[in-house]
XYZ file of C-alpha atoms in Angstrom:
713
model
C -182.520 1.027 88.195
C -182.068 -1.481 91.097
C -181.407 -5.069 90.118
C -183.900 -7.547 91.653
C -182.212 -9.973 93.881
C -183.595 -13.270 95.225
C -182.073 -14.013 98.636
C -181.603 -17.700 98.652
C -180.056 -18.299 102.037
C -178.460 -21.662 102.609
C -175.577 -23.100 104.500
C -173.107 -25.065 102.571
C -169.550 -26.207 103.466
C -167.233 -25.009 100.775
C -163.957 -23.149 100.958
C -164.186 -21.799 104.380
C -165.426 -22.704 107.853
C -168.883 -22.215 106.760
C -170.241 -20.578 103.625
C -173.584 -18.840 103.838
C -174.484 -17.557 100.352
C -176.938 -15.031 99.127
C -177.583 -16.087 95.596
C -178.541 -13.464 92.965
C -181.614 -14.486 90.993
C -179.817 -14.101 87.689
C -176.563 -15.908 88.568
C -175.858 -18.588 85.980
C -173.281 -21.051 84.705
C -172.200 -22.123 81.305
C -169.870 -24.815 80.367
C -167.488 -25.895 77.692
C -165.127 -28.681 78.586
C -163.026 -28.409 75.345
C -161.631 -24.880 75.846
C -157.990 -24.882 77.036
C -155.794 -22.109 78.571
C -153.457 -22.437 75.552
C -156.214 -21.616 73.120
C -157.282 -18.466 75.037
C -154.028 -17.227 76.586
C -153.106 -13.563 76.202
C -149.456 -12.476 75.731
C -147.731 -11.282 78.991
C -144.756 -9.907 77.138
C -145.543 -6.374 78.403
C -145.285 -7.429 82.052
C -143.436 -4.967 84.233
C -141.356 -5.427 87.334
C -142.524 -2.163 88.888
C -145.447 -1.409 91.053
C -148.511 -0.175 89.323
C -150.033 3.247 89.939
C -153.727 2.626 89.182
C -155.482 5.360 87.273
C -158.260 7.466 88.819
C -160.612 5.608 86.424
C -159.567 2.187 87.889
C -160.020 3.534 91.458
C -163.469 4.688 90.489
C -164.444 1.396 88.794
C -163.309 -0.601 91.781
C -165.236 1.552 94.188
C -168.357 1.409 92.003
C -168.125 -2.343 91.836
C -167.675 -2.504 95.606
C -170.786 -0.381 96.109
C -172.765 -2.714 93.802
C -171.653 -5.707 95.816
C -173.643 -4.487 98.798
C -176.758 -4.236 96.715
C -176.527 -7.317 94.662
C -174.630 -9.866 96.959
C -176.053 -9.354 100.375
C -173.069 -7.581 101.989
C -173.354 -4.963 104.663
C -169.774 -3.956 104.394
C -166.524 -4.805 102.566
C -162.922 -3.867 102.305
C -160.292 -4.449 99.684
C -156.558 -3.948 98.975
C -153.960 -4.692 96.348
C -150.284 -4.961 96.933
C -147.971 -4.701 93.851
C -144.201 -5.251 94.151
C -144.225 -4.511 97.883
C -146.494 -1.440 97.715
C -150.229 -1.077 98.493
C -151.489 0.553 95.334
C -155.231 0.208 95.805
C -157.311 0.251 98.970
C -160.913 0.994 99.619
C -164.131 -0.119 101.270
C -167.923 0.003 100.888
C -170.702 0.094 103.403
C -170.525 1.183 107.009
C -168.914 -0.071 110.132
C -171.949 1.013 112.070
C -175.281 1.686 110.438
C -176.695 3.618 113.412
C -173.789 6.107 113.593
C -173.162 5.899 109.822
C -169.558 5.380 110.590
C -167.556 4.393 107.398
C -165.111 1.419 107.291
C -161.495 2.315 107.476
C -158.388 0.570 106.223
C -157.449 -0.542 109.722
C -160.860 -1.927 110.688
C -160.972 -5.705 110.881
C -163.209 -8.552 109.648
C -163.155 -12.176 110.552
C -161.235 -13.816 107.690
C -162.535 -17.453 108.249
C -160.604 -20.087 106.522
C -158.057 -17.784 105.022
C -156.686 -18.129 108.522
C -155.417 -21.536 107.303
C -152.616 -19.905 105.461
C -151.217 -18.488 108.784
C -151.138 -21.895 110.430
C -149.706 -23.433 107.322
C -146.935 -20.762 107.326
C -146.399 -21.419 111.024
C -145.872 -25.142 110.344
C -143.499 -24.441 107.536
C -141.551 -22.097 109.748
C -141.104 -24.912 112.265
C -139.771 -27.068 109.340
C -137.374 -24.244 108.406
C -136.127 -24.247 111.967
C -135.553 -28.061 111.755
C -138.060 -28.703 114.525
C -140.361 -30.878 112.407
C -140.241 -32.812 109.143
C -143.592 -32.429 107.389
C -143.348 -36.010 106.033
C -142.909 -37.675 109.391
C -145.950 -39.018 111.288
C -147.931 -36.504 113.155
C -147.631 -38.669 116.319
C -143.891 -37.805 116.302
C -144.883 -34.301 117.474
C -148.357 -34.905 119.049
C -147.822 -38.145 120.973
C -151.306 -37.825 122.635
C -153.073 -37.960 119.235
C -154.841 -41.265 118.600
C -157.915 -42.531 116.726
C -160.053 -45.638 116.723
C -158.463 -46.385 113.247
C -154.822 -47.635 113.095
C -154.310 -45.709 109.786
C -154.020 -42.501 111.819
C -150.445 -43.483 112.592
C -149.401 -42.630 108.944
C -150.946 -39.095 108.937
C -148.147 -36.463 108.391
C -148.149 -32.682 108.670
C -148.146 -32.426 104.873
C -151.416 -34.438 104.780
C -152.923 -32.007 107.110
C -151.841 -29.019 105.007
C -153.107 -30.481 101.689
C -156.392 -31.818 103.098
C -155.471 -35.495 102.484
C -155.445 -36.699 106.132
C -158.559 -38.797 105.719
C -160.323 -37.057 108.623
C -164.111 -36.962 108.414
C -164.002 -33.191 108.142
C -164.949 -30.819 110.964
C -165.735 -30.650 114.647
C -167.792 -27.470 114.673
C -169.306 -27.973 118.103
C -169.017 -24.873 120.399
C -166.545 -23.299 118.051
C -168.113 -20.131 116.696
C -169.596 -17.979 119.517
C -171.087 -14.580 120.068
C -169.145 -12.503 122.753
C -167.365 -15.625 123.966
C -163.723 -16.694 123.212
C -164.071 -20.110 124.823
C -161.295 -22.616 124.005
C -163.654 -25.591 124.705
C -163.398 -26.834 121.091
C -159.615 -26.507 121.021
C -159.272 -28.161 124.414
C -161.415 -31.293 123.682
C -160.423 -32.064 120.051
C -157.916 -34.827 120.800
C -160.371 -36.461 123.172
C -163.009 -36.521 120.452
C -160.540 -37.940 117.980
C -159.891 -41.005 120.040
C -163.195 -42.550 119.262
C -163.355 -41.709 115.548
C -162.271 -43.299 112.291
C -160.946 -42.193 108.974
C -162.878 -41.915 105.670
C -159.969 -43.011 103.545
C -156.294 -43.979 103.640
C -154.174 -40.981 104.566
C -152.863 -39.401 101.375
C -155.459 -41.066 99.162
C -157.053 -37.859 98.004
C -157.590 -34.246 99.068
C -161.081 -33.169 100.396
C -161.572 -30.096 102.481
C -160.785 -30.802 106.241
C -161.179 -28.187 108.954
C -159.973 -30.612 111.647
C -156.680 -31.016 109.815
C -155.892 -27.365 110.498
C -157.019 -27.565 114.083
C -154.501 -30.355 114.381
C -151.844 -28.015 112.906
C -152.713 -25.424 115.543
C -152.082 -28.026 118.240
C -148.770 -29.065 116.469
C -147.619 -25.387 116.397
C -148.361 -24.969 120.163
C -146.670 -28.280 121.131
C -143.486 -27.867 119.007
C -143.360 -23.999 119.145
C -143.643 -24.077 122.909
C -146.225 -21.346 123.222
C -149.894 -20.607 122.697
C -150.865 -20.277 119.058
C -151.890 -16.562 119.462
C -148.474 -15.789 120.916
C -146.732 -17.659 118.085
C -148.662 -15.652 115.426
C -147.730 -12.391 117.220
C -144.155 -13.143 117.781
C -143.290 -14.755 114.434
C -145.523 -12.901 112.063
C -147.510 -9.863 113.043
C -144.840 -8.179 115.046
C -142.035 -8.514 112.455
C -144.354 -7.459 109.694
C -145.868 -4.619 111.755
C -149.396 -5.924 111.194
C -151.516 -3.881 113.558
C -154.812 -5.259 112.397
C -154.247 -9.015 112.546
C -155.433 -10.601 115.789
C -157.242 -13.644 117.242
C -160.188 -13.796 119.563
C -157.661 -14.485 122.413
C -155.870 -11.197 121.899
C -156.891 -8.276 124.033
C -158.075 -5.416 121.795
C -160.950 -2.980 121.396
C -163.752 -5.002 119.835
C -165.113 -1.798 118.289
C -162.318 -2.253 115.661
C -164.332 -5.167 114.183
C -166.669 -4.259 111.413
C -170.282 -4.880 112.584
C -172.446 -7.430 110.857
C -176.145 -7.451 110.610
C -178.856 -10.146 110.441
C -180.713 -8.491 107.476
C -180.350 -5.632 105.029
C -182.752 -3.401 106.984
C -181.524 -4.114 110.502
C -180.033 -1.255 112.498
C -178.996 -3.410 115.381
C -175.606 -5.124 114.881
C -175.009 -8.714 115.791
C -172.780 -9.434 118.764
C -169.032 -9.959 118.158
C -168.400 -13.215 116.447
C -165.473 -15.227 117.844
C -164.339 -18.194 115.637
C -162.505 -20.079 118.373
C -160.904 -22.672 116.127
C -157.929 -20.416 115.383
C -155.907 -22.378 112.993
C -158.931 -23.394 111.022
C -160.667 -20.069 110.776
C -160.216 -17.796 113.782
C -158.193 -14.745 112.773
C -159.415 -11.168 112.355
C -157.565 -9.025 109.816
C -157.799 -6.069 107.487
C -157.388 -6.408 103.692
C -154.251 -4.390 103.802
C -152.695 -6.640 106.514
C -153.688 -9.662 104.490
C -151.753 -8.534 101.349
C -148.714 -7.692 103.484
C -148.824 -11.232 104.872
C -149.044 -12.472 101.341
C -145.439 -11.328 100.865
C -144.490 -14.090 103.383
C -146.564 -16.702 101.508
C -144.926 -15.958 98.145
C -141.275 -15.992 99.143
C -140.720 -12.235 99.338
C -139.962 -12.253 103.082
C -137.201 -14.863 103.379
C -136.238 -13.355 106.756
C -139.493 -14.860 108.010
C -140.118 -17.911 105.790
C -137.722 -19.487 103.402
C -138.246 -19.500 99.581
C -137.865 -23.346 99.856
C -140.878 -23.437 102.130
C -143.106 -21.200 100.086
C -142.082 -23.061 96.900
C -143.228 -26.295 98.499
C -146.499 -24.644 99.562
C -147.087 -23.654 95.889
C -146.736 -27.168 94.463
C -149.750 -28.951 93.155
C -150.223 -31.283 96.107
C -153.653 -32.483 94.906
C -151.876 -34.483 92.227
C -150.493 -36.855 94.736
C -153.906 -38.574 95.178
C -157.125 -39.199 93.342
C -158.472 -36.032 91.641
C -160.864 -34.938 89.052
C -159.294 -34.839 85.630
C -156.544 -32.147 85.359
C -158.151 -28.949 83.994
C -158.493 -25.377 84.730
C -160.415 -25.113 88.048
C -161.325 -23.112 91.105
C -160.121 -25.941 93.325
C -156.710 -27.678 93.108
C -154.941 -27.871 96.528
C -151.402 -26.864 97.483
C -150.317 -26.588 101.128
C -152.973 -24.444 102.647
C -153.946 -23.033 99.292
C -157.435 -23.853 97.839
C -156.130 -23.464 94.264
C -152.702 -23.507 92.727
C -153.820 -22.612 89.165
C -156.909 -20.418 89.594
C -159.326 -19.872 86.842
C -159.673 -17.559 84.981
C -156.063 -16.323 85.311
C -154.813 -19.480 83.518
C -156.514 -18.094 80.383
C -153.947 -15.270 80.402
C -150.962 -17.509 81.051
C -150.811 -16.363 84.638
C -150.437 -18.725 87.677
C -152.625 -17.467 90.477
C -153.158 -18.981 93.867
C -156.065 -18.364 96.199
C -157.526 -19.083 99.704
C -161.027 -18.139 100.801
C -162.839 -18.220 104.050
C -166.376 -18.088 105.530
C -167.612 -17.985 109.023
C -171.320 -17.340 109.693
C -171.152 -13.515 109.292
C -167.653 -12.805 107.832
C -166.069 -13.786 104.577
C -162.730 -13.257 102.807
C -160.584 -14.022 99.775
C -156.848 -13.761 99.108
C -155.513 -14.091 95.585
C -151.855 -13.814 94.716
C -150.013 -14.004 91.372
C -146.398 -14.788 92.453
C -144.910 -14.223 89.034
C -146.255 -10.641 89.032
C -145.718 -10.154 92.760
C -149.218 -8.879 93.017
C -151.845 -9.958 95.730
C -155.403 -8.801 96.409
C -157.414 -9.365 99.569
C -161.152 -8.774 100.001
C -163.110 -8.999 103.339
C -166.788 -8.734 103.833
C -169.619 -8.857 106.344
C -172.404 -10.761 104.620
C -172.115 -12.265 101.096
C -169.571 -15.199 100.759
C -165.993 -15.878 99.905
C -167.127 -16.888 96.397
C -168.358 -13.421 95.814
C -165.207 -11.839 97.326
C -163.011 -13.955 95.107
C -164.917 -12.929 92.016
C -164.684 -9.259 92.903
C -160.851 -9.614 93.516
C -160.423 -11.410 90.185
C -162.322 -8.713 88.334
C -160.358 -5.832 89.805
C -157.001 -7.573 89.457
C -157.600 -8.264 85.798
C -158.429 -4.582 85.243
C -155.202 -3.556 86.834
C -153.185 -6.105 84.951
C -154.578 -4.739 81.719
C -153.844 -1.192 82.742
C -150.246 -2.178 83.537
C -149.907 -3.832 80.184
C -149.284 -7.264 81.699
C -152.255 -8.582 79.620
C -153.453 -7.013 76.376
C -157.174 -7.258 76.931
C -159.931 -8.685 79.050
C -161.215 -11.910 77.418
C -164.938 -12.318 76.833
C -166.750 -14.905 78.929
C -166.726 -18.326 77.379
C -170.069 -19.630 76.264
C -171.565 -22.306 74.053
C -174.656 -22.611 71.941
C -177.706 -24.428 73.143
C -177.402 -28.158 72.551
C -179.074 -29.770 69.597
C -181.934 -32.221 70.032
C -180.957 -35.152 72.227
C -179.197 -37.903 70.322
C -179.472 -41.612 71.118
C -177.663 -42.572 74.285
C -175.357 -45.684 74.161
C -176.740 -48.582 76.116
C -173.476 -48.875 78.108
C -174.272 -45.545 79.875
C -177.212 -47.208 81.658
C -174.630 -48.734 84.049
C -174.425 -45.326 85.653
C -178.010 -45.280 86.760
C -178.629 -45.702 90.510
C -178.329 -43.981 93.835
C -175.722 -41.242 94.264
C -174.638 -39.336 97.347
C -173.075 -36.173 98.661
C -172.597 -35.209 102.238
C -175.959 -35.622 104.016
C -178.093 -36.402 101.070
C -178.707 -38.934 98.244
C -180.228 -38.495 94.737
C -181.371 -40.873 91.965
C -179.885 -40.929 88.592
C -182.279 -42.295 86.072
C -182.162 -42.025 82.203
C -185.395 -41.367 80.503
C -185.642 -40.424 76.856
C -181.894 -39.778 76.629
C -182.150 -37.371 79.533
C -181.366 -37.186 83.233
C -181.991 -34.651 86.096
C -179.297 -33.214 88.215
C -179.834 -31.490 91.613
C -178.722 -27.922 92.288
C -175.074 -27.355 93.038
C -173.179 -24.678 95.067
C -176.153 -23.663 97.054
C -178.178 -22.822 93.935
C -175.508 -21.004 91.836
C -175.964 -23.929 89.550
C -179.718 -24.692 89.442
C -181.509 -28.010 89.401
C -182.143 -28.818 85.735
C -182.563 -31.490 83.126
C -179.643 -32.678 81.006
C -179.794 -34.226 77.601
C -177.338 -36.589 75.955
C -175.073 -34.574 73.658
C -172.576 -37.295 72.620
C -169.127 -38.318 73.762
C -170.480 -39.576 77.138
C -171.641 -36.069 78.174
C -175.041 -34.707 79.083
C -175.764 -31.041 78.647
C -178.458 -29.000 80.142
C -181.241 -27.920 77.722
C -180.281 -24.293 78.004
C -176.583 -25.056 77.461
C -175.592 -24.113 80.966
C -173.785 -27.170 82.405
C -172.334 -30.529 81.382
C -172.141 -33.724 83.443
C -170.466 -37.071 82.756
C -169.505 -40.159 84.674
C -166.042 -41.477 85.728
C -164.852 -44.621 87.455
C -161.871 -43.712 89.636
C -158.840 -45.745 90.689
C -160.478 -46.394 94.099
C -163.134 -48.474 92.299
C -165.871 -45.855 92.864
C -168.018 -44.206 90.262
C -168.597 -40.523 90.222
C -170.774 -37.933 88.464
C -168.628 -34.975 87.216
C -169.705 -31.420 86.442
C -167.715 -29.189 84.122
C -168.916 -25.601 83.895
C -168.272 -21.830 84.122
C -169.541 -19.905 87.114
C -170.935 -16.573 86.067
C -171.827 -13.913 88.630
C -173.445 -10.736 87.222
C -171.026 -7.842 86.969
C -168.012 -10.032 88.011
C -165.510 -12.339 86.381
C -166.207 -15.769 85.078
C -164.564 -18.837 86.634
C -164.101 -22.412 85.445
C -165.039 -25.274 87.777
C -164.733 -28.952 87.456
C -165.881 -31.208 90.275
C -167.330 -34.471 91.353
C -170.901 -33.794 92.419
C -171.998 -37.380 93.463
C -170.646 -40.740 94.357
C -172.475 -43.857 93.316
C -173.633 -46.060 96.158
C -173.846 -49.849 95.890
C -177.235 -51.547 96.282
C -177.606 -53.222 99.609
C -180.455 -55.218 101.214
C -181.185 -54.956 104.950
C -182.946 -57.200 107.332
C -186.603 -56.224 107.714
C -186.345 -55.512 111.378
C -183.371 -53.042 110.693
C -185.412 -51.306 107.927
C -188.429 -51.089 110.278
C -186.277 -49.393 113.064
C -185.029 -46.798 110.584
C -188.405 -46.279 108.881
C -189.882 -45.112 112.111
C -187.190 -42.325 112.237
C -187.660 -41.316 108.654
C -188.532 -37.656 108.407
C -187.993 -36.979 112.068
C -185.890 -34.114 113.264
C -183.378 -34.355 116.156
C -182.230 -31.199 118.025
C -178.751 -30.500 119.513
C -178.446 -30.555 123.291
C -174.606 -29.959 123.455
C -174.186 -26.557 121.885
C -173.707 -23.546 124.197
C -176.457 -20.925 123.810
C -173.726 -18.304 122.832
C -173.087 -20.376 119.676
C -173.535 -18.461 116.466
C -175.167 -21.590 115.076
C -178.422 -20.757 116.842
C -178.764 -18.107 114.242
C -178.534 -20.809 111.537
C -180.748 -23.521 113.136
C -180.316 -26.077 110.354
C -176.873 -26.620 111.667
C -178.224 -27.632 115.121
C -180.642 -30.258 113.738
C -180.517 -33.678 112.046
C -183.545 -34.540 110.025
C -183.356 -38.243 109.130
C -184.104 -38.936 105.493
C -183.895 -42.412 103.953
C -183.452 -43.213 100.299
C -186.241 -45.129 98.550
C -184.540 -48.403 99.244
C -184.344 -47.648 102.937
C -180.671 -48.680 102.948
C -179.044 -45.307 103.331
C -179.838 -42.464 105.852
C -178.559 -38.992 105.006
C -176.011 -40.569 102.691
C -174.643 -42.853 105.418
C -174.774 -46.557 105.052
C -177.106 -48.342 107.526
C -175.371 -51.266 109.295
C -177.771 -52.206 112.060
C -180.872 -50.886 113.830
C -179.014 -48.099 115.609
C -175.980 -47.310 113.516
C -175.011 -45.990 110.113
C -171.484 -45.105 108.805
C -169.982 -42.805 106.245
C -169.228 -44.247 102.842
C -168.233 -41.060 100.880
C -164.846 -40.557 99.354
C -165.376 -37.596 97.093
C -162.381 -35.339 96.361
C -162.910 -31.609 95.799
C -165.960 -30.319 97.846
C -168.985 -32.546 98.079
C -167.479 -35.221 100.224
C -166.348 -33.038 103.051
C -167.664 -32.934 106.626
C -168.991 -36.503 106.658
C -170.348 -38.255 109.687
C -171.728 -41.347 111.234
C -175.086 -41.770 113.077
C -175.512 -43.630 116.422
C -178.873 -43.844 117.986
C -179.340 -44.511 121.736
C -181.955 -44.281 124.442
C -181.487 -42.541 127.742
C -184.201 -42.208 130.361
C -186.713 -43.482 127.768
C -185.745 -40.649 125.302
C -184.146 -41.291 121.979
C -181.031 -39.465 120.855
C -178.669 -39.547 117.880
C -174.967 -38.956 118.313
C -172.952 -37.492 115.388
C -169.486 -35.817 115.277
C -169.218 -35.968 119.097
C -172.555 -34.192 119.752
C -175.976 -35.532 120.797
C -179.379 -34.616 119.417
C -182.730 -35.403 120.991
C -185.733 -36.734 118.981
C -188.624 -34.297 118.286
C -190.816 -37.070 119.856
C -189.154 -36.355 123.214
C -189.389 -32.548 123.184
C -191.903 -31.335 125.824
C -194.351 -28.527 125.423
C -193.533 -25.217 127.057
C -195.418 -24.868 130.440
C -198.553 -22.718 130.027
C -198.835 -21.532 133.567
C -198.302 -17.888 134.462
C -195.087 -18.730 136.255
C -192.917 -21.768 135.967
C -189.281 -22.959 136.254
C -187.303 -24.715 133.520
C -184.174 -26.616 134.740
C -181.603 -28.028 132.333
C -180.769 -31.725 132.686
C -177.421 -32.625 134.271
C -176.062 -33.861 130.925
C -177.317 -31.101 128.625
C -176.361 -27.469 128.099
C -179.495 -26.858 125.999
C -183.100 -27.995 126.295
C -185.968 -27.533 123.736
C -189.674 -27.028 123.989
C -192.570 -26.926 121.556
C -194.611 -23.656 121.795
C -198.165 -25.086 122.201
C -201.459 -23.566 121.178
C -202.167 -22.367 124.675
C -199.129 -20.082 124.770
C -198.757 -19.172 121.133
C -199.374 -15.432 120.767
C -198.744 -14.802 124.461
C -195.891 -12.780 125.945
C -192.862 -14.459 127.653
C -190.508 -12.894 130.168
C -187.445 -14.927 131.337
C -185.211 -14.519 134.320
C -181.829 -15.886 133.136
C -179.261 -17.684 135.089
C -175.541 -16.798 134.700
C -174.379 -17.011 131.139
C -177.848 -18.244 130.155
C -180.060 -17.347 127.180
C -182.893 -18.531 125.039
C -183.694 -18.569 121.297
C -187.198 -18.703 119.636
C -187.993 -20.107 116.223
C -191.118 -19.926 114.021
C -193.158 -22.980 113.006
C -191.165 -23.218 109.818
C -187.840 -23.205 111.695
C -186.773 -19.652 110.955
C -185.027 -17.539 113.712
C -187.537 -15.397 115.449
C -185.784 -14.048 118.540
C -182.530 -14.467 120.400
C -181.717 -13.121 123.872
C -178.047 -13.367 122.900
C -178.467 -11.157 119.848
C -181.126 -8.771 121.228
C -180.717 -8.706 124.936
C -183.178 -10.297 127.358
C -186.514 -8.692 126.516
C -190.156 -9.756 126.655
C -191.144 -11.592 123.517
C -194.377 -12.653 121.966
C -194.294 -16.300 121.283
C -194.952 -17.546 117.693
C -197.681 -20.183 117.327
C -196.338 -23.641 116.556
C -192.690 -22.653 116.972
C -189.917 -23.935 119.245
C -187.922 -22.379 122.076
C -184.482 -23.449 123.307
C -182.960 -22.510 126.695
C -179.258 -22.774 127.194
C -176.709 -22.404 130.070
C -174.595 -24.726 132.142
C -176.084 -28.106 133.137
C -178.663 -27.915 136.035
C -179.188 -24.196 135.585
C -182.724 -22.814 136.080
C -184.786 -20.342 134.187
C -187.849 -18.614 135.702
C -190.652 -18.100 133.112
C -193.476 -15.645 133.296
C -196.270 -15.821 130.603
C -198.886 -13.172 130.162
C -201.451 -12.052 127.603
């Protein structure tokens, strides 16, 4: 019987470039903050120093589980491999490379691996340190003299801070970075120029919070000091010596048919164009699962001819402890150098130290887990789904193999707790934690009523919005016993809401997660004229005019818009602090995940049209978007300072057919009235399209380019 799956599609910034999750309807969490690894550890006295030879039964279980991932977790294809003591002992795939030809995925086919690419630029940086060309604790400006910011603290940023996510950068410059059929280096080439006008969110080294820009800077560092393009460096230093035939970048020349095809929906027979993630150090590599586990030998000190044991030992240290961090506990996040986690749950329950790195683009996802003490690594790549699901799959299969080897004696049952008792009286002192809290882009109110509070959904719905009741010891537990939250005041003087829980995905392993899910914002009062200026913008949406039409982000339109939302006090906009009528600034300093990719807002007027600038890109107000011409034939010309221009689809053209004559490298995308992708000439080819009533259309090409439009019944 098929499992019913609710496809909750949302874009969140998590462990990779971008995580797009498909959430199963019955995914759940449970939590118990008192269980420790020592209480549940399983003896590892039977560990062996030889490579495993998985049984036929284990091969079959892994394949069955892989097949189920396609049905339950929104994947169109996946690939997996395990290396044990230098030998690939398990390798497989599910789904098809091409649905039309029904071509199966092979072990040499490639996927985009997203932010797992960060391990390669980290290794490249450490290799330069091995060669004595850099010191990872010297200022970055020593090696990138052209790097500067509008914040003098930038002078103290070091390569180490880039690798452990503690640089203090706002987060990510995504603009024109992930493209269909286009390996443009625009984002790479303009990063230093963008940085000149930007500030830091915190003192460098103060805390670790995910930062894509940090790894773009590492890419620039490797090129500057290494004396060659990054793609060449990876080829000469890693892929050629390791004989990795399926590890490439968008700038390599190769047959793009080797890339596993991705699809926009489970029923689509037409593949999406080739996705190029052109921020190479951050998330741009293509690889196979087998190549990834071979490279893991470098990351764990097994290939000292390439990277020294001293370097890999340094990468494996708990760097996150150097700054502010959520209380030390088993977790799915605790940064090393490059690594997302240095003591990954649930392996800690078995007395095993596991490290992981995950990655997500728009269409591709990956996860790499390694257990250095067992010299075992597993990689999973997928089209569709998410790195969270890839990691859970890898964890499940690795535990099965470890049990079969005798390294662990049994698979431990999921941890759970009973439903909480009736709410008990909440101490009056806890009322100090009431108020406005924020995560990137949004705020929420914390109010205590009848010893209860309500917490918004977390991890794109994997943890649902729900009520929590006071259960004693400063903790609030959901009524069904699925999650616990509490409050902490950190050494930076800021107050945080903390969640402690277990992430359960049907059919897969359970993982423990502890994270700050909100930062308390101080009450501020603004001048009435300032509040009035912002109130007029409240609820309005602004549309990006700087993104090339080949950008994959047009397939995820929420990334290309800014909808201004004020809190009830009208003092904060999208979690940024309003400072005057046209400016707001970031105030978030949340370690772990919810404080990443922050931004400021700057409103300005040009030719009587209002725009907002954020993270070096401009967005035009919905009030200034014209209606698509209704005449049978017309010409649309892009402004001199835009690469995209938007139109409303008015009543007179809704339901009619549109044919467009495109300029060179031009295209157009159509959206429904509720903002859903309806048609893309980039994805589908330039065809005649029936316009949806009340929708929007965007044309993109170089500035001043013209489009000829023909409308018919």
